[in-house]
């Protein structure tokens, strides 16, 4: 069972800084456990919330603070559209981060004529990466978002992908929330095989679904776990009323 922690920060901007420090810490802990020579594996979320984080990681400050040449980056899901499409998570993360960051190993979810072929290709890619050091979790850090219906990645309520246990990546023919395009998503088997995982959520529109999740409702986002730590990083607008608020800014 992971150590579960919730951090409420004052704003979406503060959330991006807190998330960057969370990622740095998660990778430092992973290197301490696995040694400095192992490639680190990080799985990123799509959607709009983490975009500020990705833009922050692209700044010179973070260019110096992360071991970019030892990180392989993966995606928790993508919309099944060309990589130059406005709905593509690969497109969003490249524009916000990788186009401006130091050289690093980016593994986008493939797009092509057949969604099942692409899903199986990503499944194989993840298995091959993990086979290199099967003794460690698949990921050293996973960043998740949560949709208004409680989905995470492209694991939507009531859909078959929620119970797939023999795959790391699957095709999701029908999205349960916009954009209503087919998706490819990592399964819980993949997403939960992580040393450290953080949810990022911001904005008043997320308070209701987070309140339901924190109350124990069995929604996909609540099925996310991790080996060592699961951290909810929320801004005040999104945080359920039951959670303590940040104190006054230090003098
Ligand atoms: C996606 C994401 C998805 C996202 C949630 C929240 O492809 O859209 O992976 O799981 O995290 O839908 O999206 P927002 O951050 O835009 O609210």
XYZ file of C-alpha atoms and ligand atoms in Angstrom:
268
model
C 0.000 0.000 0.000
C 1.385 3.440 -0.899
C 1.739 6.382 1.434
C -1.178 8.622 0.393
C -0.707 12.375 0.684
C -2.848 15.338 -0.314
C -1.402 18.793 -0.872
C -3.642 21.814 -1.424
C -1.999 24.881 -2.948
C -3.367 28.347 -3.512
C -3.476 28.423 -7.317
C -3.018 26.504 -10.552
C 0.324 28.238 -11.001
C 1.483 27.136 -7.543
C 0.305 23.652 -8.492
C 2.698 23.524 -11.439
C 5.656 24.479 -9.211
C 4.648 21.954 -6.562
C 4.285 19.255 -9.222
C 7.723 20.022 -10.666
C 9.278 19.623 -7.224
C 7.293 16.426 -6.698
C 8.704 15.008 -9.949
C 12.264 16.007 -9.051
C 11.899 14.330 -5.671
C 10.342 11.178 -7.128
C 13.233 10.809 -9.578
C 15.805 11.453 -6.860
C 14.259 8.726 -4.724
C 14.145 6.365 -7.691
C 17.817 6.955 -8.477
C 18.682 6.320 -4.838
C 16.926 2.967 -5.071
C 18.088 1.906 -8.530
C 21.464 3.589 -8.878
C 22.513 6.409 -11.197
C 22.959 4.215 -14.281
C 19.401 2.996 -14.742
C 17.116 4.774 -17.166
C 14.247 6.413 -15.321
C 10.737 5.966 -16.699
C 8.111 8.687 -16.349
C 4.506 8.497 -17.573
C 2.773 11.772 -18.388
C -0.872 12.764 -18.438
C -2.552 14.621 -21.260
C -5.359 17.122 -20.939
C -5.060 20.806 -20.036
C -4.167 20.762 -16.334
C -0.547 19.585 -16.622
C 0.276 21.970 -19.493
C 1.566 24.632 -17.060
C 3.789 22.006 -15.465
C 5.211 20.983 -18.833
C 5.877 24.618 -19.754
C 7.626 25.110 -16.411
C 9.808 22.029 -16.935
C 10.875 23.561 -20.263
C 12.435 26.579 -18.500
C 16.231 26.846 -17.993
C 15.825 26.325 -14.228
C 14.405 22.845 -14.722
C 16.660 22.097 -17.691
C 19.452 21.977 -15.090
C 17.593 20.134 -12.344
C 16.352 16.943 -14.011
C 18.513 14.071 -15.359
C 17.035 14.470 -18.837
C 19.552 12.152 -20.516
C 18.527 9.323 -18.181
C 14.755 9.714 -18.463
C 12.443 7.871 -20.853
C 9.068 9.592 -21.105
C 5.809 7.781 -21.849
C 2.147 8.796 -22.152
C -0.732 7.493 -20.044
C -3.026 7.868 -23.004
C -3.552 9.721 -26.219
C -6.356 10.596 -28.498
C -6.116 8.463 -31.649
C -5.406 11.380 -33.975
C -2.319 12.412 -35.987
C 0.477 13.789 -33.814
C 0.059 17.241 -35.368
C -3.641 17.339 -34.468
C -4.818 19.901 -31.908
C -6.338 17.110 -29.776
C -3.103 15.089 -29.628
C -1.506 14.826 -26.186
C 1.816 14.127 -27.910
C 1.396 17.419 -29.770
C 0.540 19.344 -26.603
C 3.450 17.963 -24.576
C 5.920 18.433 -27.408
C 4.884 22.053 -27.900
C 4.890 22.802 -24.146
C 7.955 20.807 -23.137
C 10.006 18.556 -25.373
C 10.527 21.044 -28.213
C 12.322 23.248 -25.651
C 13.922 20.729 -23.278
C 17.322 19.038 -23.338
C 17.629 15.876 -25.423
C 15.624 13.112 -23.814
C 13.893 9.857 -24.765
C 10.261 10.543 -25.685
C 8.002 7.565 -26.480
C 4.763 8.770 -28.003
C 1.790 6.484 -28.505
C 1.805 5.600 -32.218
C -0.868 6.720 -34.675
C -1.693 4.799 -37.824
C -4.407 3.112 -39.900
C -5.281 0.490 -37.252
C -5.859 1.471 -33.603
C -5.444 -2.086 -32.335
C -2.106 -2.461 -34.111
C -0.954 0.825 -32.547
C -2.170 -0.172 -29.077
C -0.340 -3.486 -29.296
C 2.793 -1.715 -30.524
C 2.792 0.549 -27.443
C 2.062 -2.446 -25.229
C 5.138 -4.170 -26.684
C 7.264 -1.050 -26.319
C 6.406 -0.804 -22.630
C 7.096 -4.503 -22.059
C 10.474 -4.237 -23.784
C 11.459 -1.192 -21.741
C 10.467 -2.956 -18.537
C 12.198 -6.209 -19.472
C 15.523 -4.394 -19.185
C 15.098 -4.244 -15.390
C 12.038 -6.233 -14.517
C 12.961 -6.051 -10.857
C 11.877 -2.422 -10.738
C 8.393 -0.984 -11.235
C 7.414 -0.159 -14.800
C 7.447 3.547 -13.935
C 9.422 5.616 -11.466
C 6.840 8.401 -11.653
C 3.347 8.701 -13.100
C 1.373 11.922 -13.465
C -2.400 11.533 -13.722
C -5.308 13.862 -14.321
C -8.936 13.361 -13.434
C -11.893 14.077 -15.690
C -15.263 15.491 -14.649
C -16.684 11.954 -14.841
C -13.901 10.515 -12.679
C -11.882 9.041 -15.526
C -8.138 9.047 -15.617
C -5.970 8.490 -18.655
C -8.640 7.178 -21.039
C -10.121 4.783 -18.493
C -13.742 5.897 -18.451
C -16.453 4.748 -16.021
C -18.150 1.494 -16.986
C -15.890 0.726 -19.909
C -14.240 -2.650 -20.650
C -10.720 -1.194 -20.426
C -11.172 -0.849 -16.654
C -10.941 -4.611 -16.166
C -8.243 -5.517 -18.688
C -5.518 -7.262 -16.731
C -3.346 -8.864 -19.415
C -2.401 -5.738 -21.337
C -0.367 -2.618 -20.585
C -1.981 -0.556 -23.361
C -5.356 -0.939 -25.023
C -7.539 0.666 -27.654
C -10.535 2.616 -26.324
C -12.939 2.884 -29.283
C -15.360 5.301 -27.609
C -14.275 8.123 -25.322
C -16.579 8.833 -22.411
C -15.724 12.525 -22.451
C -14.648 15.065 -25.045
C -12.834 14.969 -27.296
C -15.060 12.145 -28.507
C -12.395 10.422 -30.560
C -11.014 6.917 -30.091
C -8.156 6.683 -27.626
C -5.245 4.466 -26.686
C -4.819 4.163 -22.940
C -2.554 2.486 -20.486
C -4.428 0.063 -18.254
C -4.446 0.062 -14.460
C -1.922 -2.788 -14.643
C 0.523 -0.361 -16.269
C -0.414 2.865 -14.506
C -0.384 1.250 -11.060
C 3.048 -0.326 -11.578
C 4.669 2.903 -10.487
C 6.988 3.825 -7.626
C 5.356 7.241 -7.170
C 2.199 8.711 -8.649
C 0.709 12.186 -8.473
C -2.709 13.447 -9.505
C -2.892 17.052 -10.654
C -6.291 18.762 -10.471
C -7.181 22.433 -10.585
C -10.287 24.550 -10.943
C -13.690 24.723 -9.292
C -15.197 22.378 -11.879
C -13.167 19.504 -10.394
C -14.368 19.959 -6.798
C -17.502 17.837 -7.207
C -15.791 14.830 -8.741
C -12.902 15.055 -6.271
C -15.390 15.213 -3.378
C -16.983 12.010 -4.690
C -13.600 10.330 -5.108
C -12.434 11.370 -1.638
C -15.750 10.104 -0.232
C -14.872 6.669 -1.591
C -16.992 6.428 -4.732
C -15.625 3.704 -7.014
C -14.591 5.862 -9.958
C -11.674 5.025 -12.259
C -9.376 7.687 -10.773
C -9.883 6.106 -7.336
C -8.524 2.803 -8.643
C -5.111 4.382 -9.242
C -2.495 3.297 -6.738
C 1.296 3.032 -6.562
C 4.030 1.024 -4.878
C 5.484 3.737 -2.665
C 3.472 6.978 -2.762
C 0.231 8.398 -4.162
C -0.013 12.170 -3.950
C -3.011 14.364 -4.756
C -1.861 17.840 -5.797
C -4.883 20.144 -5.845
C -5.454 23.843 -6.015
C -7.861 25.407 -3.520
C -10.644 25.741 -6.076
C -10.637 22.020 -6.831
C -10.015 20.704 -3.338
C -12.966 19.143 -1.501
C -14.237 21.379 1.324
C -13.186 18.741 3.857
C -9.480 19.198 3.109
C -7.335 21.628 5.102
C -6.300 24.752 3.251
C -2.783 26.137 3.000
C -1.890 28.468 5.818
C -1.108 32.177 5.270
C 1.975 32.726 3.120
C 5.097 32.681 5.232
C 6.104 36.241 6.206
C -6.626 13.165 -21.692
C -6.059 12.918 -20.304
C -7.200 12.798 -19.363
C -7.156 14.075 -18.532
C -8.480 14.356 -17.874
C -8.449 15.748 -17.227
O -6.135 12.581 -22.673
O -7.528 14.009 -21.757
O -5.149 11.976 -20.207
O -7.208 11.689 -18.536
O -6.150 13.947 -17.533
O -9.484 14.319 -18.882
O -8.260 16.689 -18.261
P -8.061 18.246 -17.909
O -6.731 18.367 -17.247
O -8.106 18.915 -19.269
O -9.209 18.639 -17.002
